[in-house]
Tab-separated table of C-alpha atoms in Angstrom:
chain	number	residue	atom	x	y	z
A	1	MET	CA	45.253	-64.932	-172.098
A	2	THR	CA	44.521	-65.324	-168.366
A	3	GLU	CA	45.917	-62.019	-167.672
A	4	VAL	CA	43.619	-60.443	-170.157
A	5	LEU	CA	40.684	-62.043	-168.798
A	6	ASN	CA	41.653	-60.970	-165.177
A	7	LYS	CA	41.922	-57.386	-166.337
A	8	PHE	CA	38.673	-57.481	-168.120
A	9	ALA	CA	36.990	-58.932	-165.044
A	10	GLY	CA	38.541	-56.268	-162.565
A	11	VAL	CA	37.270	-53.459	-164.972
A	12	TRP	CA	33.977	-54.933	-165.241
A	13	MET	CA	33.553	-55.402	-161.362
A	14	MET	CA	35.149	-51.779	-160.918
A	15	GLN	CA	32.329	-50.387	-163.237
A	16	ASN	CA	29.657	-52.655	-161.591
A	17	GLY	CA	30.488	-51.522	-158.340
A	18	ARG	CA	30.572	-47.831	-159.212
A	19	ASN	CA	27.198	-48.283	-160.667
A	20	SER	CA	25.894	-50.048	-157.709
A	21	ALA	CA	27.226	-47.349	-155.451
A	22	GLU	CA	25.560	-44.700	-157.667
A	23	ASP	CA	22.238	-46.710	-157.641
A	24	LEU	CA	22.500	-46.795	-153.788
A	25	LYS	CA	22.962	-43.052	-153.604
A	26	LEU	CA	20.453	-42.208	-156.076
A	27	PRO	CA	17.368	-42.391	-153.881
A	28	LEU	CA	19.220	-40.403	-151.241
A	29	VAL	CA	19.883	-37.314	-153.280
A	30	THR	CA	17.080	-37.455	-155.811
A	31	PRO	CA	13.345	-37.230	-154.603
A	32	SER	CA	10.698	-39.131	-156.325
A	33	GLY	CA	8.338	-37.439	-158.802
A	34	ASP	CA	5.567	-37.207	-156.186
A	35	GLU	CA	7.822	-35.730	-153.570
A	36	THR	CA	8.980	-33.104	-156.060
A	37	ALA	CA	5.275	-32.310	-156.995
A	38	ASN	CA	4.379	-32.192	-153.260
A	39	GLY	CA	7.390	-29.735	-152.506
A	40	SER	CA	6.533	-27.567	-155.422
A	41	ARG	CA	2.686	-27.532	-154.312
A	42	VAL	CA	3.766	-26.479	-150.666
A	43	THR	CA	6.013	-23.758	-152.052
A	44	ARG	CA	3.397	-22.552	-154.586
A	45	PHE	CA	0.943	-22.314	-151.718
A	46	LEU	CA	3.164	-20.612	-149.475
A	47	SER	CA	4.231	-17.901	-151.924
A	48	SER	CA	0.744	-17.576	-153.498
A	49	THR	CA	-1.418	-14.687	-153.308
A	50	ALA	CA	-4.361	-16.657	-152.080
A	51	LEU	CA	-2.690	-17.045	-148.628
A	52	VAL	CA	-2.141	-13.400	-148.736
A	53	LYS	CA	-5.843	-12.973	-148.958
A	54	VAL	CA	-6.419	-15.582	-146.219
A	55	ILE	CA	-4.051	-13.824	-143.872
A	56	ALA	CA	-5.839	-10.330	-144.596
A	57	PHE	CA	-9.151	-12.014	-143.981
A	58	ASN	CA	-7.999	-13.551	-140.683
A	59	SER	CA	-6.456	-10.298	-139.399
A	60	VAL	CA	-9.578	-8.552	-139.641
A	61	PHE	CA	-12.027	-11.549	-138.837
A	62	LEU	CA	-10.431	-12.420	-135.430
A	63	GLY	CA	-10.148	-8.819	-134.205
A	64	ALA	CA	-13.962	-8.621	-134.902
A	65	LEU	CA	-14.803	-11.951	-133.526
A	66	VAL	CA	-13.001	-11.463	-130.339
A	67	THR	CA	-14.543	-8.035	-129.567
A	68	SER	CA	-18.085	-9.530	-130.562
A	69	VAL	CA	-17.558	-12.475	-128.303
A	70	VAL	CA	-16.646	-10.327	-125.432
A	71	ILE	CA	-19.044	-7.666	-125.568
A	72	PRO	CA	-22.229	-9.901	-124.979
A	73	ILE	CA	-20.930	-11.746	-121.904
A	74	LEU	CA	-19.503	-8.708	-120.360
A	75	PRO	CA	-22.492	-8.060	-118.143
A	76	ALA	CA	-22.339	-11.643	-116.891
A	77	LEU	CA	-18.588	-11.331	-116.283
A	78	LEU	CA	-18.898	-8.330	-114.344
A	79	VAL	CA	-21.529	-10.008	-112.025
A	80	ASP	CA	-19.110	-12.941	-111.590
A	81	PHE	CA	-16.324	-10.493	-110.597
A	82	GLU	CA	-18.604	-8.675	-108.166
A	83	LYS	CA	-19.638	-12.115	-106.642
A	84	GLN	CA	-15.964	-13.145	-106.113
A	85	ALA	CA	-15.097	-9.671	-104.730
A	86	ALA	CA	-18.142	-9.974	-102.371
A	87	LEU	CA	-17.408	-13.520	-101.346
A	88	ALA	CA	-13.745	-12.394	-100.641
A	89	SER	CA	-14.946	-9.492	-98.393
A	90	GLY	CA	-17.486	-11.670	-96.558
A	91	VAL	CA	-20.639	-10.012	-98.153
A	92	ASN	CA	-23.722	-11.979	-99.195
A	93	SER	CA	-23.663	-12.281	-102.837
A	94	THR	CA	-27.284	-12.980	-103.218
A	95	THR	CA	-28.152	-9.460	-102.023
A	96	GLY	CA	-27.886	-5.787	-103.181
A	97	ARG	CA	-27.523	-5.023	-106.761
A	98	VAL	CA	-25.791	-8.399	-107.861
A	99	ALA	CA	-29.202	-10.038	-107.211
A	100	GLU	CA	-30.745	-7.614	-109.591
A	101	PHE	CA	-28.929	-9.144	-112.373
A	102	GLU	CA	-30.287	-12.637	-111.901
A	103	TYR	CA	-33.576	-14.214	-112.577
A	104	ASN	CA	-34.098	-17.821	-111.453
A	105	GLY	CA	-30.360	-18.258	-110.848
A	106	GLN	CA	-29.371	-17.265	-114.477
A	107	TYR	CA	-28.297	-14.080	-115.989
A	108	HIS	CA	-31.123	-12.290	-117.674
A	109	PRO	CA	-30.238	-9.322	-119.917
A	110	CYS	CA	-33.541	-7.623	-119.494
A	111	ALA	CA	-33.778	-8.035	-115.620
A	112	HIS	CA	-32.392	-4.657	-114.748
A	113	ARG	CA	-30.734	-1.713	-116.435
A	114	ASN	CA	-28.095	-0.195	-114.167
A	115	GLY	CA	-26.124	3.018	-115.247
A	116	LYS	CA	-22.936	2.031	-113.486
A	117	THR	CA	-22.732	-1.311	-115.234
A	118	VAL	CA	-23.282	0.356	-118.593
A	119	GLU	CA	-20.657	2.689	-117.857
A	120	LYS	CA	-18.089	0.018	-116.936
A	121	ILE	CA	-18.923	-1.885	-120.099
A	122	SER	CA	-18.522	1.239	-122.114
A	123	PHE	CA	-15.062	1.824	-120.770
A	124	ILE	CA	-13.906	-1.762	-121.165
A	125	PHE	CA	-15.275	-1.410	-124.846
A	126	LEU	CA	-13.508	1.714	-125.402
A	127	ALA	CA	-10.119	0.407	-124.163
A	128	LYS	CA	-9.506	-1.529	-127.405
A	129	PRO	CA	-10.206	1.012	-130.043
A	130	PHE	CA	-8.228	3.650	-127.936
A	131	SER	CA	-5.225	1.747	-127.683
A	132	GLU	CA	-5.463	0.505	-131.226
A	133	MET	CA	-5.809	4.189	-132.368
A	134	LEU	CA	-2.669	5.174	-130.514
A	135	THR	CA	-0.748	2.051	-131.925
A	136	ASN	CA	-1.802	2.828	-135.481
A	137	LEU	CA	0.161	5.996	-135.531
A	138	ILE	CA	3.423	3.959	-134.842
A	139	THR	CA	2.481	0.717	-136.787
A	140	GLY	CA	2.559	2.400	-140.150
A	141	ARG	CA	6.114	3.704	-139.891
A	142	VAL	CA	7.212	0.364	-138.408
A	143	VAL	CA	5.853	-1.550	-141.442
A	144	ASP	CA	7.286	0.901	-143.873
A	145	SER	CA	10.766	0.529	-142.131
A	146	PHE	CA	10.970	-3.124	-141.390
A	147	GLY	CA	8.344	-4.824	-143.564
A	148	PHE	CA	5.205	-6.778	-142.666
A	149	ARG	CA	6.542	-9.821	-141.201
A	150	ILE	CA	7.687	-8.514	-137.756
A	151	PRO	CA	4.478	-6.731	-137.081
A	152	LEU	CA	2.455	-9.539	-138.283
A	153	LEU	CA	4.131	-11.947	-135.868
A	154	LEU	CA	4.290	-9.571	-132.920
A	155	GLY	CA	0.435	-8.804	-133.439
A	156	SER	CA	-0.256	-12.516	-133.509
A	157	ALA	CA	1.534	-13.052	-130.390
A	158	LEU	CA	-0.219	-10.194	-128.547
A	159	SER	CA	-3.615	-11.279	-129.831
A	160	ILE	CA	-2.993	-14.895	-128.399
A	161	ALA	CA	-1.910	-13.478	-125.056
A	162	SER	CA	-4.938	-11.232	-124.804
A	163	VAL	CA	-7.430	-14.199	-125.701
A	164	ILE	CA	-5.913	-16.539	-123.211
A	165	GLY	CA	-5.988	-13.783	-120.841
A	166	PHE	CA	-9.777	-13.355	-120.974
A	167	THR	CA	-9.935	-16.766	-119.622
A	168	TYR	CA	-8.233	-16.099	-116.316
A	169	VAL	CA	-8.673	-12.547	-115.503
A	170	ASP	CA	-11.175	-11.931	-112.540
A	171	THR	CA	-11.163	-8.050	-112.015
A	172	ILE	CA	-12.166	-5.159	-114.235
A	173	LEU	CA	-8.880	-3.803	-114.286
A	174	LEU	CA	-7.269	-6.873	-115.780
A	175	MET	CA	-10.174	-7.204	-118.245
A	176	THR	CA	-9.479	-3.661	-119.338
A	177	LEU	CA	-5.715	-4.555	-119.670
A	178	MET	CA	-6.577	-7.500	-121.914
A	179	ARG	CA	-8.614	-5.380	-124.009
A	180	ILE	CA	-5.557	-2.766	-124.477
A	181	ILE	CA	-3.142	-5.692	-125.363
A	182	GLU	CA	-6.012	-6.867	-127.899
A	183	GLY	CA	-6.166	-3.440	-129.462
A	184	VAL	CA	-2.304	-3.306	-129.959
A	185	GLY	CA	-2.124	-6.874	-131.513
A	186	THR	CA	-5.098	-6.043	-133.879
A	187	SER	CA	-3.476	-2.752	-134.871
A	188	LEU	CA	-0.257	-4.575	-135.677
A	189	SER	CA	-2.203	-7.210	-137.610
A	190	VAL	CA	-4.651	-5.296	-139.664
A	191	VAL	CA	-2.260	-2.398	-140.821
A	192	SER	CA	0.540	-4.814	-141.736
A	193	SER	CA	-2.024	-7.188	-143.640
A	194	LEU	CA	-3.413	-4.248	-145.506
A	195	ALA	CA	0.109	-2.998	-146.420
A	196	LEU	CA	1.028	-6.546	-147.643
A	197	VAL	CA	-2.111	-6.497	-149.739
A	198	THR	CA	-1.397	-3.325	-151.326
A	199	SER	CA	2.357	-4.416	-152.031
A	200	VAL	CA	1.435	-7.693	-153.553
A	201	PHE	CA	-1.692	-6.707	-155.644
A	202	LYS	CA	-0.503	-3.980	-158.024
A	203	MET	CA	-3.562	-4.081	-160.456
A	204	ASP	CA	-6.545	-1.814	-159.200
A	205	ASP	CA	-9.282	-4.367	-159.639
A	206	GLU	CA	-7.319	-7.058	-158.110
A	207	ARG	CA	-6.499	-4.987	-155.149
A	208	THR	CA	-9.906	-3.853	-154.699
A	209	LYS	CA	-11.205	-7.490	-154.591
A	210	ALA	CA	-8.503	-8.470	-152.072
A	211	ILE	CA	-9.268	-5.534	-149.769
A	212	SER	CA	-12.944	-6.412	-149.992
A	213	ILE	CA	-12.321	-10.162	-148.968
A	214	GLY	CA	-10.421	-8.799	-145.957
A	215	TYR	CA	-13.181	-6.617	-144.810
A	216	MET	CA	-15.561	-9.394	-145.408
A	217	GLY	CA	-13.852	-10.798	-142.171
A	218	TRP	CA	-15.435	-7.968	-140.180
A	219	SER	CA	-18.843	-9.178	-141.208
A	220	ALA	CA	-18.044	-12.686	-140.553
A	221	GLY	CA	-16.569	-12.034	-137.176
A	222	VAL	CA	-19.617	-9.862	-135.921
A	223	ALA	CA	-21.975	-12.555	-137.320
A	224	LEU	CA	-20.419	-15.334	-135.687
A	225	GLY	CA	-19.176	-13.614	-132.469
A	226	TYR	CA	-22.195	-12.765	-130.657
A	227	PRO	CA	-24.158	-15.928	-130.893
A	228	PHE	CA	-20.934	-17.996	-130.359
A	229	GLY	CA	-20.018	-16.116	-127.486
A	230	ALA	CA	-23.453	-16.106	-125.778
A	231	VAL	CA	-24.168	-19.866	-126.393
A	232	THR	CA	-20.709	-21.353	-125.241
A	233	TYR	CA	-20.722	-19.109	-122.324
A	234	TYR	CA	-24.170	-20.273	-121.234
A	235	PHE	CA	-23.522	-23.966	-121.641
A	236	PHE	CA	-19.946	-24.514	-121.292
A	237	GLY	CA	-18.710	-21.602	-119.106
A	238	ARG	CA	-16.434	-18.858	-119.731
A	239	ASP	CA	-13.133	-20.820	-120.461
A	240	VAL	CA	-14.437	-22.782	-123.708
A	241	PRO	CA	-15.216	-19.685	-125.844
A	242	PHE	CA	-11.729	-18.012	-125.156
A	243	LEU	CA	-9.716	-21.110	-125.510
A	244	MET	CA	-11.304	-21.922	-128.759
A	245	LEU	CA	-10.434	-18.476	-129.974
A	246	GLY	CA	-7.024	-18.825	-128.639
A	247	ALA	CA	-6.646	-22.041	-130.816
A	248	LEU	CA	-7.882	-20.193	-133.974
A	249	SER	CA	-5.286	-17.431	-133.228
A	250	ILE	CA	-2.523	-19.997	-132.996
A	251	ILE	CA	-3.354	-21.486	-136.421
A	252	ASP	CA	-3.450	-17.992	-137.787
A	253	GLY	CA	-0.168	-17.266	-136.319
A	254	ILE	CA	1.502	-20.243	-137.887
A	255	LEU	CA	0.014	-19.129	-141.297
A	256	ARG	CA	1.700	-15.781	-140.775
A	257	LEU	CA	5.013	-17.415	-139.809
A	258	VAL	CA	5.300	-19.764	-143.109
A	259	VAL	CA	3.860	-17.191	-145.675
A	260	ARG	CA	6.289	-16.213	-148.246
A	261	PRO	CA	4.368	-13.929	-150.627
A	262	PRO	CA	5.937	-12.595	-153.966
A	263	VAL	CA	7.369	-9.295	-153.327
A	264	LYS	CA	8.736	-6.159	-155.145
A	265	LYS	CA	12.209	-5.983	-156.335
A	266	PRO	CA	14.135	-4.100	-153.722
A	267	VAL	CA	15.026	-0.742	-154.584
A	268	ALA	CA	18.614	0.558	-154.309
A	269	ALA	CA	19.103	2.398	-150.969
A	270	SER	CA	20.899	5.158	-152.679
A	271	THR	CA	17.709	6.062	-154.601
A	272	LYS	CA	15.752	6.878	-151.513
A	273	SER	CA	17.255	9.261	-149.017
A	274	ALA	CA	15.675	10.048	-145.596
A	275	MET	CA	14.891	13.471	-146.728
A	276	GLU	CA	12.798	12.122	-149.482
A	277	SER	CA	10.971	9.826	-147.152
A	278	LYS	CA	10.178	12.510	-144.699
A	279	GLN	CA	8.905	14.761	-147.684
A	280	ASN	CA	6.721	11.861	-148.830
A	281	LEU	CA	5.250	11.508	-145.481
A	282	THR	CA	4.506	15.193	-145.224
A	283	GLU	CA	2.876	15.192	-148.677
A	284	LEU	CA	0.923	12.128	-147.783
A	285	ILE	CA	-0.537	13.967	-144.773
A	286	ARG	CA	-1.188	17.189	-146.810
A	287	ASN	CA	-2.718	15.433	-149.821
A	288	SER	CA	-6.434	16.638	-150.427
A	289	HIS	CA	-7.566	13.285	-151.409
A	290	VAL	CA	-6.152	11.512	-148.260
A	291	ILE	CA	-7.755	14.155	-146.089
A	292	LEU	CA	-10.972	13.722	-147.481
A	293	ILE	CA	-11.055	9.959	-147.236
A	294	VAL	CA	-9.728	10.345	-143.543
A	295	ILE	CA	-12.633	12.721	-142.697
A	296	LEU	CA	-15.198	10.426	-144.265
A	297	CYS	CA	-13.724	7.458	-142.731
A	298	PHE	CA	-13.843	9.269	-139.233
A	299	ALA	CA	-17.543	10.284	-139.663
A	300	MET	CA	-18.451	6.777	-140.766
A	301	TYR	CA	-16.922	5.190	-137.731
A	302	THR	CA	-18.185	7.719	-135.429
A	303	ILE	CA	-21.715	6.781	-136.560
A	304	CYS	CA	-20.823	3.162	-136.304
A	305	GLY	CA	-19.525	3.412	-132.878
A	306	ALA	CA	-22.547	5.233	-131.733
A	307	TYR	CA	-24.792	2.604	-133.267
A	308	LEU	CA	-22.921	-0.222	-131.685
A	309	THR	CA	-23.399	0.995	-128.303
A	310	LEU	CA	-27.068	1.941	-128.749
A	311	ALA	CA	-28.444	-0.958	-130.697
A	312	PRO	CA	-28.083	-3.734	-128.187
A	313	ASP	CA	-29.519	-1.727	-125.371
A	314	TRP	CA	-32.527	-0.639	-127.482
A	315	MET	CA	-33.221	-4.365	-128.646
A	316	LEU	CA	-32.855	-5.957	-125.303
A	317	HIS	CA	-34.722	-3.373	-123.053
A	318	ASP	CA	-37.042	-1.091	-125.273
A	319	LEU	CA	-38.190	-3.872	-127.447
A	320	CYS	CA	-37.696	-6.764	-125.012
A	321	ALA	CA	-35.799	-9.043	-127.216
A	322	THR	CA	-34.199	-12.272	-126.014
A	323	MET	CA	-30.499	-12.975	-126.643
A	324	TRP	CA	-31.417	-15.564	-129.526
A	325	GLN	CA	-33.447	-12.962	-131.308
A	326	VAL	CA	-30.611	-10.486	-131.176
A	327	GLY	CA	-28.249	-13.192	-132.354
A	328	VAL	CA	-30.400	-13.821	-135.508
A	329	ILE	CA	-30.791	-10.059	-136.314
A	330	LEU	CA	-26.977	-9.672	-136.308
A	331	LEU	CA	-26.570	-12.908	-138.343
A	332	ILE	CA	-28.882	-11.709	-141.107
A	333	GLY	CA	-27.461	-8.353	-141.122
A	334	ALA	CA	-23.819	-9.634	-141.533
A	335	VAL	CA	-24.993	-11.696	-144.318
A	336	PHE	CA	-26.256	-8.764	-146.183
A	337	GLN	CA	-23.348	-6.670	-145.100
A	338	THR	CA	-20.831	-9.476	-146.699
A	339	ALA	CA	-22.863	-9.409	-149.933
A	340	MET	CA	-22.541	-5.632	-150.146
A	341	LYS	CA	-18.771	-5.885	-149.657
A	342	TYR	CA	-18.651	-8.619	-152.473
A	343	PHE	CA	-20.594	-6.306	-154.862
A	344	VAL	CA	-18.147	-3.300	-153.988
A	345	GLY	CA	-15.290	-5.452	-154.399
A	346	TRP	CA	-16.002	-7.032	-157.729
A	347	TYR	CA	-18.196	-4.401	-159.479
A	348	GLY	CA	-17.362	-1.017	-157.506
A	349	ILE	CA	-14.977	-0.138	-160.130
A	350	ARG	CA	-17.410	-0.362	-162.991
A	351	VAL	CA	-20.025	1.441	-160.979
A	352	GLY	CA	-17.774	3.874	-159.583
A	353	ARG	CA	-16.504	3.609	-155.962
A	354	TRP	CA	-17.413	7.167	-155.134
A	355	VAL	CA	-21.039	6.409	-156.332
A	356	CYS	CA	-20.886	3.386	-153.756
A	357	ALA	CA	-19.701	5.803	-151.027
A	358	VAL	CA	-22.403	8.484	-151.608
A	359	ALA	CA	-25.149	5.693	-151.896
A	360	GLY	CA	-23.826	4.103	-148.693
A	361	TYR	CA	-24.017	7.339	-146.588
A	362	LEU	CA	-27.675	7.759	-147.996
A	363	ILE	CA	-28.659	4.362	-146.867
A	364	LEU	CA	-27.310	4.963	-143.568
A	365	VAL	CA	-29.481	8.109	-143.373
A	366	VAL	CA	-32.505	5.985	-143.825
A	367	GLY	CA	-31.610	3.288	-141.455
A	368	LEU	CA	-30.563	5.753	-138.709
A	369	SER	CA	-33.660	7.923	-138.987
A	370	THR	CA	-36.101	5.016	-138.893
A	371	TYR	CA	-34.293	2.879	-136.335
A	372	THR	CA	-36.649	3.412	-133.379
A	373	LEU	CA	-39.758	3.457	-135.310
A	374	PRO	CA	-40.523	-0.456	-135.415
A	375	PRO	CA	-42.860	-1.491	-132.470
A	376	TYR	CA	-41.309	-5.085	-132.297
A	377	ILE	CA	-38.132	-6.881	-132.677
A	378	TRP	CA	-38.491	-8.477	-136.311
A	379	ALA	CA	-39.624	-5.323	-137.858
A	380	LEU	CA	-36.298	-3.785	-136.654
A	381	LEU	CA	-34.610	-5.847	-139.224
A	382	GLY	CA	-35.242	-3.471	-142.149
A	383	PRO	CA	-33.453	-0.530	-140.447
A	384	ASP	CA	-30.683	-2.560	-139.160
A	385	LEU	CA	-30.219	-4.076	-142.681
A	386	ALA	CA	-29.876	-0.517	-144.238
A	387	ILE	CA	-27.344	0.478	-141.687
A	388	ARG	CA	-25.073	-2.511	-142.170
A	389	ILE	CA	-25.431	-2.313	-146.161
A	390	GLY	CA	-24.578	1.366	-145.937
A	391	TYR	CA	-21.578	0.830	-143.789
A	392	ALA	CA	-20.285	-2.089	-146.062
A	393	ALA	CA	-20.572	0.295	-149.060
A	394	ASN	CA	-18.658	3.005	-147.332
A	395	ALA	CA	-15.872	0.646	-145.890
A	396	CYS	CA	-14.848	-0.984	-149.179
A	397	SER	CA	-15.014	2.191	-151.140
A	398	LEU	CA	-12.849	4.281	-148.958
A	399	THR	CA	-10.303	1.639	-148.156
A	400	SER	CA	-10.007	0.813	-151.794
A	401	LEU	CA	-9.730	4.401	-152.910
A	402	LEU	CA	-6.992	5.152	-150.297
A	403	ALA	CA	-4.960	2.291	-151.658
A	404	LEU	CA	-5.301	3.597	-155.244
A	405	VAL	CA	-4.112	7.017	-154.244
A	406	CYS	CA	-1.197	5.533	-152.420
A	407	GLU	CA	-0.170	3.378	-155.266
A	408	ARG	CA	-0.227	6.129	-157.476
A	409	ASN	CA	1.447	9.067	-155.498
A	410	PHE	CA	2.967	7.273	-152.272
A	411	PRO	CA	4.118	3.749	-152.988
A	412	SER	CA	6.629	3.705	-150.001
A	413	GLN	CA	4.139	5.086	-147.530
A	414	GLN	CA	1.491	2.474	-147.644
A	415	GLY	CA	1.984	1.415	-144.120
A	416	SER	CA	1.772	4.877	-142.767
A	417	ALA	CA	-1.362	5.672	-145.057
A	418	PHE	CA	-3.216	2.737	-143.505
A	419	GLY	CA	-1.870	3.313	-139.994
A	420	ILE	CA	-3.395	6.902	-140.207
A	421	TYR	CA	-6.512	5.509	-141.753
A	422	ASN	CA	-6.960	2.818	-138.844
A	423	ALA	CA	-6.150	5.404	-136.333
A	424	PHE	CA	-9.178	7.556	-137.425
A	425	THR	CA	-11.235	4.480	-137.617
A	426	ASN	CA	-10.623	3.670	-133.921
A	427	LEU	CA	-10.969	7.342	-132.882
A	428	GLY	CA	-14.360	7.251	-134.517
A	429	PHE	CA	-15.170	4.210	-132.333
A	430	VAL	CA	-13.987	6.141	-129.249
A	431	VAL	CA	-15.832	9.364	-130.257
A	432	GLY	CA	-19.241	7.886	-131.116
A	433	PRO	CA	-19.968	6.356	-127.834
A	434	LEU	CA	-18.669	9.385	-125.875
A	435	ILE	CA	-21.149	11.548	-127.910
A	436	ASN	CA	-23.784	9.166	-126.986
A	437	ILE	CA	-23.145	9.530	-123.429
A	438	GLY	CA	-23.468	13.220	-123.709
A	439	LEU	CA	-26.401	13.351	-126.108
A	440	LEU	CA	-28.558	10.969	-124.111
A	441	GLN	CA	-28.403	13.251	-121.086
A	442	VAL	CA	-30.385	15.859	-122.950
A	443	VAL	CA	-32.304	13.998	-125.824
A	444	THR	CA	-33.805	10.735	-126.473
A	445	THR	CA	-32.415	7.770	-128.390
A	446	THR	CA	-34.599	8.656	-131.321
A	447	TRP	CA	-33.296	12.132	-131.708
A	448	CYS	CA	-29.735	10.903	-130.943
A	449	LEU	CA	-29.957	8.664	-133.873
A	450	ARG	CA	-31.438	11.352	-136.164
A	451	MET	CA	-28.487	13.525	-135.311
A	452	PHE	CA	-26.231	10.768	-136.511
A	453	ALA	CA	-28.326	10.626	-139.676
A	454	GLY	CA	-27.736	14.290	-140.385
A	455	MET	CA	-24.034	13.427	-139.948
A	456	SER	CA	-24.277	10.757	-142.618
A	457	LEU	CA	-26.190	13.322	-144.947
A	458	LEU	CA	-23.326	15.802	-144.763
A	459	SER	CA	-20.893	13.062	-145.286
A	460	ALA	CA	-22.684	11.984	-148.396
A	461	CYS	CA	-22.492	15.509	-149.910
A	462	LEU	CA	-18.738	15.533	-149.047
A	463	ALA	CA	-18.411	12.092	-150.615
A	464	VAL	CA	-19.255	13.374	-153.985
A	465	PHE	CA	-15.679	14.989	-154.173
A	466	LEU	CA	-14.251	11.360	-154.211
A	467	LYS	CA	-14.898	11.384	-157.826
A	468	PHE	CA	-11.967	13.631	-158.258
A	469	ALA	CA	-9.770	10.974	-156.502
A	470	GLU	CA	-11.042	8.206	-158.589
A	471	ASP	CA	-11.278	9.841	-162.095
A	472	GLY	CA	-8.129	10.014	-164.165
A	473	ASN	CA	-6.318	7.150	-162.174
A	474	ASN	CA	-4.707	4.548	-164.500
A	475	ASP	CA	-3.090	1.527	-163.100
A	476	SER	CA	0.228	2.357	-162.035
A	477	ASP	CA	3.427	0.609	-163.684
A	478	VAL	CA	3.360	-2.956	-162.427
A	479	GLU	CA	6.655	-3.689	-160.776
A	480	GLU	CA	8.161	-7.004	-161.329
A	481	LEU	CA	7.450	-9.509	-158.691
A	482	VAL	CA	9.963	-12.205	-157.637
A	483	GLU	CA	9.402	-15.248	-155.582
A	484	PRO	CA	11.066	-15.026	-152.128
A	485	GLU	CA	14.313	-17.130	-151.880
């Protein structure tokens, strides 16, 4: 009897010990319900399409924000550079041309208009779109060959380096170099983010909305950049605006690092040879719809580049506007510009994106031809709104139509398509100011803008043929999306 009881007790203790050990191990290997839910929420967020939209928005937003922060404070920065050079050479910095830029000890934008200073500002401004244009020709092929992640991260690193560099440069040469680095980073970021959007959003309406959200970043960057740069530079010095931009760029870089978007099932390597890829790129370049979109894109951004270099000078000197008035004009214009991009993104398919493009060019004609007529600054708000609304309608329509044509005919060349598109975008930003420099030698600002209005009218007539690029396009077969491992 005793032996039976001892055996029973031993079995009971063994079972109890095993269960206790399992109880002790259970919390170590099995997360609680809250932890599981939190983990799944994080995973879903990192692989969500919402984060893809955020990255696309930030790529365009930060590029526009940095440029619009740099441009209004460039005249003051050039004065600082010349003061430092004068002090280093032993020249009195309160005499000569430097003093002409000062009014009661502070920089005043209406104090003096100097041709050499405007020329220097123009070259610093052109450094970014020129380097971005050259980089775009390579970025598309890099995205098609290696995917979006490496260009996104490299673009973020270069953007952070350029923004931090703006804080410490003290010569025009170094400032131009930082603008070149900024252009390379923006090219990598924008092209790869647009290719990512096109790869993730396969349905035409969803893709159009996502692209419109991305291009809303341009309006937001321009709206916030000018007053942000002017105010922070005036009250806190040159370091604060660039350090804050550097912090925003670092946060954006972290989002790019952790994103895990749903991707298409990989196609077997044997199904696509190098010869087919080369033929696809050749067909892409020779496609009539792509050529038409690129030509219209070049015309639009040539007009925008000319307008952006003429408008601040006209407001500050011919209408004697103050910095805060210019900031308010830009802010109101950016709000209407964002609203138009929202309209094209959500309703452009119903109305017809080719209709939006034609209407956009015609609205540009009205704004450009009447821009110099208002006698005071607040009356200028009407032509400025017309130009911004016209630009917004064109930008979203052309980009969305390019994505549609690529999805239907060139699904493996989306990075190259957006690289070519952005290359001509930046070429327009380079050519527009250069045309201004030539035209203003022989005609007035009024006739210069009217010539660009004539270019916009011709573009409106050409944009009618976009109807053939949009008609007859059905949503392509949606490839199955899989969650990243």
